C-alpha atoms as a PDB file:
ATOM      1  CA  ALA A   1       0.007   4.395  30.490  1.00  0.00           C
ATOM      2  CA  LEU A   2       1.220   6.682  27.745  1.00  0.00           C
ATOM      3  CA  LEU A   3      -1.224   5.609  25.194  1.00  0.00           C
ATOM      4  CA  ASN A   4      -4.176   6.268  27.576  1.00  0.00           C
ATOM      5  CA  LEU A   5      -2.992   9.699  28.113  1.00  0.00           C
ATOM      6  CA  VAL A   6      -2.684  10.330  24.541  1.00  0.00           C
ATOM      7  CA  VAL A   7      -6.264   9.316  24.016  1.00  0.00           C
ATOM      8  CA  ALA A   8      -7.363  11.395  27.138  1.00  0.00           C
ATOM      9  CA  LYS A   9      -5.741  14.505  25.631  1.00  0.00           C
ATOM     10  CA  VAL A  10      -7.486  13.976  22.268  1.00  0.00           C
ATOM     11  CA  ASN A  11     -10.718  13.401  24.074  1.00  0.00           C
ATOM     12  CA  ALA A  12     -10.119  16.504  25.991  1.00  0.00           C
ATOM     13  CA  GLY A  13      -9.719  18.554  22.778  1.00  0.00           C
ATOM     14  CA  GLU A  14      -6.146  18.919  23.087  1.00  0.00           C
ATOM     15  CA  GLY A  15      -4.973  17.299  20.051  1.00  0.00           C
ATOM     16  CA  LEU A  16      -2.797  14.502  19.048  1.00  0.00           C
ATOM     17  CA  ASP A  17       0.540  14.355  20.863  1.00  0.00           C
ATOM     18  CA  GLY A  18       2.857  13.309  18.413  1.00  0.00           C
ATOM     19  CA  ASP A  19       5.577  13.081  21.298  1.00  0.00           C
ATOM     20  CA  LEU A  20       3.916  10.905  23.582  1.00  0.00           C
ATOM     21  CA  LEU A  21       3.301   8.539  20.752  1.00  0.00           C
ATOM     22  CA  ASP A  22       6.953   8.403  20.058  1.00  0.00           C
ATOM     23  CA  ARG A  23       7.831   7.612  23.428  1.00  0.00           C
ATOM     24  CA  ALA A  24       5.051   4.959  23.623  1.00  0.00           C
ATOM     25  CA  GLY A  25       6.343   3.327  20.249  1.00  0.00           C
ATOM     26  CA  GLN A  26      10.156   3.454  21.830  1.00  0.00           C
ATOM     27  CA  LEU A  27       8.846   1.695  24.552  1.00  0.00           C
ATOM     28  CA  GLU A  28       6.972  -0.819  22.854  1.00  0.00           C
ATOM     29  CA  ALA A  29       9.851  -2.401  21.217  1.00  0.00           C
ATOM     30  CA  GLY A  30      11.223  -3.653  24.767  1.00  0.00           C
ATOM     31  CA  LEU A  31       7.854  -4.825  25.823  1.00  0.00           C
ATOM     32  CA  PRO A  32       5.744  -8.123  25.749  1.00  0.00           C
ATOM     33  CA  PRO A  33       3.826  -7.626  22.628  1.00  0.00           C
ATOM     34  CA  ALA A  34       0.509  -5.673  23.312  1.00  0.00           C
ATOM     35  CA  PRO A  35      -2.672  -6.207  21.732  1.00  0.00           C
ATOM     36  CA  LEU A  36      -2.534  -5.014  18.366  1.00  0.00           C
ATOM     37  CA  HIS A  37      -5.519  -2.667  18.743  1.00  0.00           C
ATOM     38  CA  ASP A  38      -3.786  -1.098  21.379  1.00  0.00           C
ATOM     39  CA  THR A  39      -0.205   0.187  19.883  1.00  0.00           C
ATOM     40  CA  ALA A  40       1.303   3.727  19.274  1.00  0.00           C
ATOM     41  CA  ASP A  41       0.965   3.117  15.438  1.00  0.00           C
ATOM     42  CA  LEU A  42      -2.744   2.329  15.520  1.00  0.00           C
ATOM     43  CA  HIS A  43      -3.471   5.515  17.664  1.00  0.00           C
ATOM     44  CA  ARG A  44      -1.097   7.589  15.354  1.00  0.00           C
ATOM     45  CA  GLY A  45      -3.020   6.076  12.381  1.00  0.00           C
ATOM     46  CA  LEU A  46      -6.393   6.767  13.566  1.00  0.00           C
ATOM     47  CA  GLY A  47      -5.462  10.358  15.321  1.00  0.00           C
ATOM     48  CA  SER A  48      -3.566  11.546  12.356  1.00  0.00           C
ATOM     49  CA  ARG A  49      -6.521  11.534   9.921  1.00  0.00           C
ATOM     50  CA  TYR A  50      -8.560  13.489  12.110  1.00  0.00           C
ATOM     51  CA  VAL A  51      -5.934  16.498  12.085  1.00  0.00           C
ATOM     52  CA  GLU A  52      -5.533  16.227   8.356  1.00  0.00           C
ATOM     53  CA  ASP A  53      -2.377  14.583   8.384  1.00  0.00           C
ATOM     54  CA  LEU A  54      -3.148  11.900   5.939  1.00  0.00           C
ATOM     55  CA  ASP A  55       0.281  10.755   4.836  1.00  0.00           C
ATOM     56  CA  THR A  56       1.309  10.059   8.584  1.00  0.00           C
ATOM     57  CA  ALA A  57      -2.158   8.164   9.207  1.00  0.00           C
ATOM     58  CA  ARG A  58      -1.558   6.102   6.183  1.00  0.00           C
ATOM     59  CA  ALA A  59       1.997   5.054   6.985  1.00  0.00           C
ATOM     60  CA  ALA A  60       0.912   3.993  10.483  1.00  0.00           C
ATOM     61  CA  LEU A  61      -1.961   2.333   9.383  1.00  0.00           C
ATOM     62  CA  GLN A  62       0.209   0.326   6.861  1.00  0.00           C
ATOM     63  CA  ARG A  63       2.596  -0.567   9.828  1.00  0.00           C
ATOM     64  CA  SER A  64      -0.406  -1.728  11.744  1.00  0.00           C
ATOM     65  CA  ILE A  65      -1.693  -3.775   9.025  1.00  0.00           C
ATOM     66  CA  ALA A  66       1.534  -5.386   8.543  1.00  0.00           C
ATOM     67  CA  ARG A  67       2.021  -6.309  12.056  1.00  0.00           C
ATOM     68  CA  ALA A  68      -1.330  -8.017  11.784  1.00  0.00           C
ATOM     69  CA  ARG A  69      -0.494  -9.898   8.824  1.00  0.00           C
ATOM     70  CA  ASP A  70       2.870 -10.904  10.393  1.00  0.00           C
ATOM     71  CA  VAL A  71       1.158 -12.514  13.567  1.00  0.00           C
ATOM     72  CA  GLY A  72      -1.730 -13.625  11.789  1.00  0.00           C
ATOM     73  CA  GLU A  73      -4.525 -11.716  13.599  1.00  0.00           C
ATOM     74  CA  ASP A  74      -7.151 -11.723  10.962  1.00  0.00           C
ATOM     75  CA  PHE A  75      -9.960  -9.662  12.852  1.00  0.00           C
ATOM     76  CA  ALA A  76      -7.271  -6.840  13.386  1.00  0.00           C
ATOM     77  CA  LEU A  77      -6.327  -7.246   9.652  1.00  0.00           C
ATOM     78  CA  ALA A  78      -9.952  -6.743   8.536  1.00  0.00           C
ATOM     79  CA  THR A  79     -10.316  -3.792  10.802  1.00  0.00           C
ATOM     80  CA  PHE A  80      -7.365  -2.208  10.295  1.00  0.00           C
ATOM     81  CA  LEU A  81      -8.071  -2.440   6.602  1.00  0.00           C
ATOM     82  CA  SER A  82     -11.361  -0.646   7.136  1.00  0.00           C
ATOM     83  CA  TYR A  83      -9.654   2.161   8.850  1.00  0.00           C
ATOM     84  CA  LEU A  84      -7.272   2.632   6.158  1.00  0.00           C
ATOM     85  CA  ALA A  85     -10.420   2.704   3.656  1.00  0.00           C
ATOM     86  CA  ALA A  86     -11.585   5.469   5.764  1.00  0.00           C
ATOM     87  CA  THR A  87      -8.480   7.174   5.402  1.00  0.00           C
ATOM     88  CA  GLU A  88      -8.236   6.912   1.911  1.00  0.00           C
ATOM     89  CA  GLU A  89     -11.941   8.161   1.563  1.00  0.00           C
ATOM     90  CA  LEU A  90     -10.761  11.412   3.517  1.00  0.00           C
ATOM     91  CA  ALA A  91      -7.872  11.544   1.169  1.00  0.00           C
ATOM     92  CA  GLY A  92     -10.602  11.528  -1.856  1.00  0.00           C
ATOM     93  CA  ASP A  93      -8.784   8.217  -3.235  1.00  0.00           C
ATOM     94  CA  PHE A  94     -11.777   6.168  -3.507  1.00  0.00           C
ATOM     95  CA  THR A  95      -9.892   3.716  -5.668  1.00  0.00           C
ATOM     96  CA  ALA A  96      -7.703   2.840  -2.828  1.00  0.00           C
ATOM     97  CA  ALA A  97     -10.471   2.792  -0.219  1.00  0.00           C
ATOM     98  CA  ARG A  98     -12.236   0.328  -2.273  1.00  0.00           C
ATOM     99  CA  ALA A  99      -9.163  -2.003  -2.668  1.00  0.00           C
ATOM    100  CA  ALA A 100      -8.743  -1.900   1.192  1.00  0.00           C
ATOM    101  CA  LEU A 101     -12.156  -2.759   1.690  1.00  0.00           C
ATOM    102  CA  GLU A 102     -12.165  -5.723  -0.955  1.00  0.00           C
ATOM    103  CA  GLU A 103      -8.889  -6.951   0.915  1.00  0.00           C
ATOM    104  CA  ALA A 104     -10.826  -6.755   4.316  1.00  0.00           C
ATOM    105  CA  ASP A 105     -13.900  -8.600   2.679  1.00  0.00           C
ATOM    106  CA  GLN A 106     -11.347 -11.313   1.799  1.00  0.00           C
ATOM    107  CA  VAL A 107      -9.939 -11.951   4.999  1.00  0.00           C
ATOM    108  CA  ALA A 108     -13.376 -11.970   6.858  1.00  0.00           C
ATOM    109  CA  ALA A 109     -14.890 -14.531   4.396  1.00  0.00           C
ATOM    110  CA  TRP A 110     -13.634 -17.303   6.440  1.00  0.00           C
ATOM    111  CA  TYR A 111     -15.455 -16.001   9.596  1.00  0.00           C
ATOM    112  CA  ASP A 112     -18.608 -15.158  10.937  1.00  0.00           C
ATOM    113  CA  TRP A 113     -17.996 -11.983  12.777  1.00  0.00           C
ATOM    114  CA  PRO A 114     -20.768  -9.753  14.179  1.00  0.00           C
ATOM    115  CA  PRO A 115     -21.233  -6.513  12.190  1.00  0.00           C
ATOM    116  CA  ALA A 116     -19.125  -3.607  13.423  1.00  0.00           C
ATOM    117  CA  PRO A 117     -20.098   0.076  12.946  1.00  0.00           C
ATOM    118  CA  TRP A 118     -16.386   1.526  12.466  1.00  0.00           C
ATOM    119  CA  ARG A 119     -15.508  -1.444  10.062  1.00  0.00           C
ATOM    120  CA  ALA A 120     -18.950  -0.772   8.037  1.00  0.00           C
ATOM    121  CA  GLU A 121     -18.445   3.364   7.932  1.00  0.00           C
ATOM    122  CA  PRO A 122     -16.399   3.304   4.921  1.00  0.00           C
ATOM    123  CA  ARG A 123     -18.676   1.041   3.049  1.00  0.00           C
ATOM    124  CA  TYR A 124     -21.691   3.506   3.490  1.00  0.00           C
ATOM    125  CA  GLU A 125     -19.080   6.467   2.484  1.00  0.00           C
ATOM    126  CA  LEU A 126     -18.430   4.536  -0.744  1.00  0.00           C
ATOM    127  CA  LEU A 127     -22.130   4.353  -1.557  1.00  0.00           C
ATOM    128  CA  ILE A 128     -22.607   8.147  -0.861  1.00  0.00           C
ATOM    129  CA  ALA A 129     -19.484   8.804  -3.234  1.00  0.00           C
ATOM    130  CA  ASP A 130     -21.036   6.545  -5.929  1.00  0.00           C
ATOM    131  CA  GLY A 131     -24.179   8.467  -5.752  1.00  0.00           C
ATOM    132  CA  ASN A 132     -26.152   5.396  -4.050  1.00  0.00           C
ATOM    133  CA  LEU A 133     -27.824   7.616  -1.470  1.00  0.00           C
ATOM    134  CA  ASP A 134     -30.950   5.593  -1.283  1.00  0.00           C
ATOM    135  CA  GLU A 135     -29.020   2.140  -0.738  1.00  0.00           C
ATOM    136  CA  ALA A 136     -26.708   3.973   1.831  1.00  0.00           C
ATOM    137  CA  HIS A 137     -29.731   5.052   3.810  1.00  0.00           C
ATOM    138  CA  ARG A 138     -31.616   1.640   3.513  1.00  0.00           C
ATOM    139  CA  LEU A 139     -28.618  -0.118   4.666  1.00  0.00           C
ATOM    140  CA  ALA A 140     -28.233   2.411   7.561  1.00  0.00           C
ATOM    141  CA  ASP A 141     -31.887   1.990   8.523  1.00  0.00           C
ATOM    142  CA  LYS A 142     -31.624  -1.728   8.336  1.00  0.00           C
ATOM    143  CA  ASN A 143     -27.824  -2.186   9.850  1.00  0.00           C
ATOM    144  CA  LEU A 144     -27.524   1.063  12.029  1.00  0.00           C
ATOM    145  CA  PRO A 145     -31.365   1.938  13.154  1.00  0.00           C
ATOM    146  CA  ASP A 146     -31.644   4.575  16.035  1.00  0.00           C
ATOM    147  CA  ASP A 147     -32.887   2.036  18.750  1.00  0.00           C
ATOM    148  CA  ASP A 148     -30.933   2.333  21.953  1.00  0.00           C
ATOM    149  CA  ARG A 149     -32.276  -0.966  23.212  1.00  0.00           C
ATOM    150  CA  ALA A 150     -30.405  -2.900  20.584  1.00  0.00           C
ATOM    151  CA  TYR A 151     -27.873  -1.026  18.872  1.00  0.00           C
ATOM    152  CA  SER A 152     -24.766   0.679  20.841  1.00  0.00           C
ATOM    153  CA  VAL A 153     -24.308   4.154  21.062  1.00  0.00           C
ATOM    154  CA  ASP A 154     -21.424   3.651  18.352  1.00  0.00           C
ATOM    155  CA  ALA A 155     -23.754   2.147  15.812  1.00  0.00           C
ATOM    156  CA  ARG A 156     -26.424   4.754  16.262  1.00  0.00           C
ATOM    157  CA  PHE A 157     -23.994   7.567  16.060  1.00  0.00           C
ATOM    158  CA  ILE A 158     -22.457   6.141  12.595  1.00  0.00           C
ATOM    159  CA  GLY A 159     -26.080   5.533  11.275  1.00  0.00           C
ATOM    160  CA  GLU A 160     -27.339   9.118  12.006  1.00  0.00           C
ATOM    161  CA  CYS A 161     -24.032  10.455  10.618  1.00  0.00           C
ATOM    162  CA  VAL A 162     -24.713   8.287   7.476  1.00  0.00           C
ATOM    163  CA  ARG A 163     -28.442   9.638   7.194  1.00  0.00           C
ATOM    164  CA  GLY A 164     -27.327  13.012   7.617  1.00  0.00           C
ATOM    165  CA  LYS A 165     -25.005  12.943   4.790  1.00  0.00           C
ATOM    166  CA  VAL A 166     -27.392  11.257   2.620  1.00  0.00           C
ATOM    167  CA  SER A 167     -30.142  13.839   3.644  1.00  0.00           C
ATOM    168  CA  SER A 168     -27.657  16.524   2.888  1.00  0.00           C
ATOM    169  CA  TRP A 169     -26.855  15.194  -0.685  1.00  0.00           C
ATOM    170  CA  GLN A 170     -30.590  14.912  -1.374  1.00  0.00           C
ATOM    171  CA  GLY A 171     -31.209  18.670  -0.402  1.00  0.00           C
ATOM    172  CA  ASP A 172     -33.248  17.992   2.709  1.00  0.00           C
ATOM    173  CA  GLN A 173     -31.922  20.453   5.021  1.00  0.00           C
ATOM    174  CA  ALA A 174     -34.315  19.593   7.995  1.00  0.00           C
ATOM    175  CA  ALA A 175     -33.813  15.744   7.751  1.00  0.00           C
ATOM    176  CA  THR A 176     -29.878  16.880   7.676  1.00  0.00           C
ATOM    177  CA  VAL A 177     -30.245  18.868  10.860  1.00  0.00           C
ATOM    178  CA  ARG A 178     -32.303  16.509  12.704  1.00  0.00           C
ATOM    179  CA  HIS A 179     -29.940  13.453  11.796  1.00  0.00           C
ATOM    180  CA  LEU A 180     -26.750  15.582  12.624  1.00  0.00           C
ATOM    181  CA  GLU A 181     -28.139  16.580  15.960  1.00  0.00           C
ATOM    182  CA  ARG A 182     -29.058  13.259  16.759  1.00  0.00           C
ATOM    183  CA  ALA A 183     -25.378  12.261  16.293  1.00  0.00           C
ATOM    184  CA  GLY A 184     -24.007  15.191  18.188  1.00  0.00           C
ATOM    185  CA  SER A 185     -26.265  14.050  21.233  1.00  0.00           C
ATOM    186  CA  LEU A 186     -24.898  10.535  20.692  1.00  0.00           C
ATOM    187  CA  ALA A 187     -21.308  11.755  20.462  1.00  0.00           C
ATOM    188  CA  ASP A 188     -21.784  13.819  23.881  1.00  0.00           C
ATOM    189  CA  GLN A 189     -23.137  10.438  25.434  1.00  0.00           C
ATOM    190  CA  ARG A 190     -19.490   9.016  24.725  1.00  0.00           C
ATOM    191  CA  ASP A 191     -17.662  12.377  25.667  1.00  0.00           C
ATOM    192  CA  TRP A 192     -16.727  12.772  21.982  1.00  0.00           C
END
């Protein structure tokens, strides 16, 4: 319930409530194990990066990664490593981001998981950072097209953000605005 309240407050634009996360984390120690995707540390890791507290985000994500390793949940491990990569990109440490994605790839190599937009986002950011704008745009068009019949709102949102960033770096203001307006509309559909 405390984690749901944290999410509700973030979604309402009230910010990340560290006190609620602290309380939730203390209670987790005495409860049966929760799914790894719904822990105080993971919420702290994801939420802290959006309020530019990257050190806190990094530490919380590292604890989530360690927990996933300890219990052998590879899907969670690969996902959390992707979240860490995105955090490292925000911090400007593209070497650390690349290392996190390489480790995620090693974990995922044994599986045939469907693509997930939030796990793919840091890969597009690395392509953009490396100046591979055409490749980032091509892959977004291929893997994250704006097709509401076949793709989730999340996938279409990430695709529009990637295309908007690429268009911006290419100096195409009209395309940048068009893609980011679409991303904004998709975000509104999800109440982000």
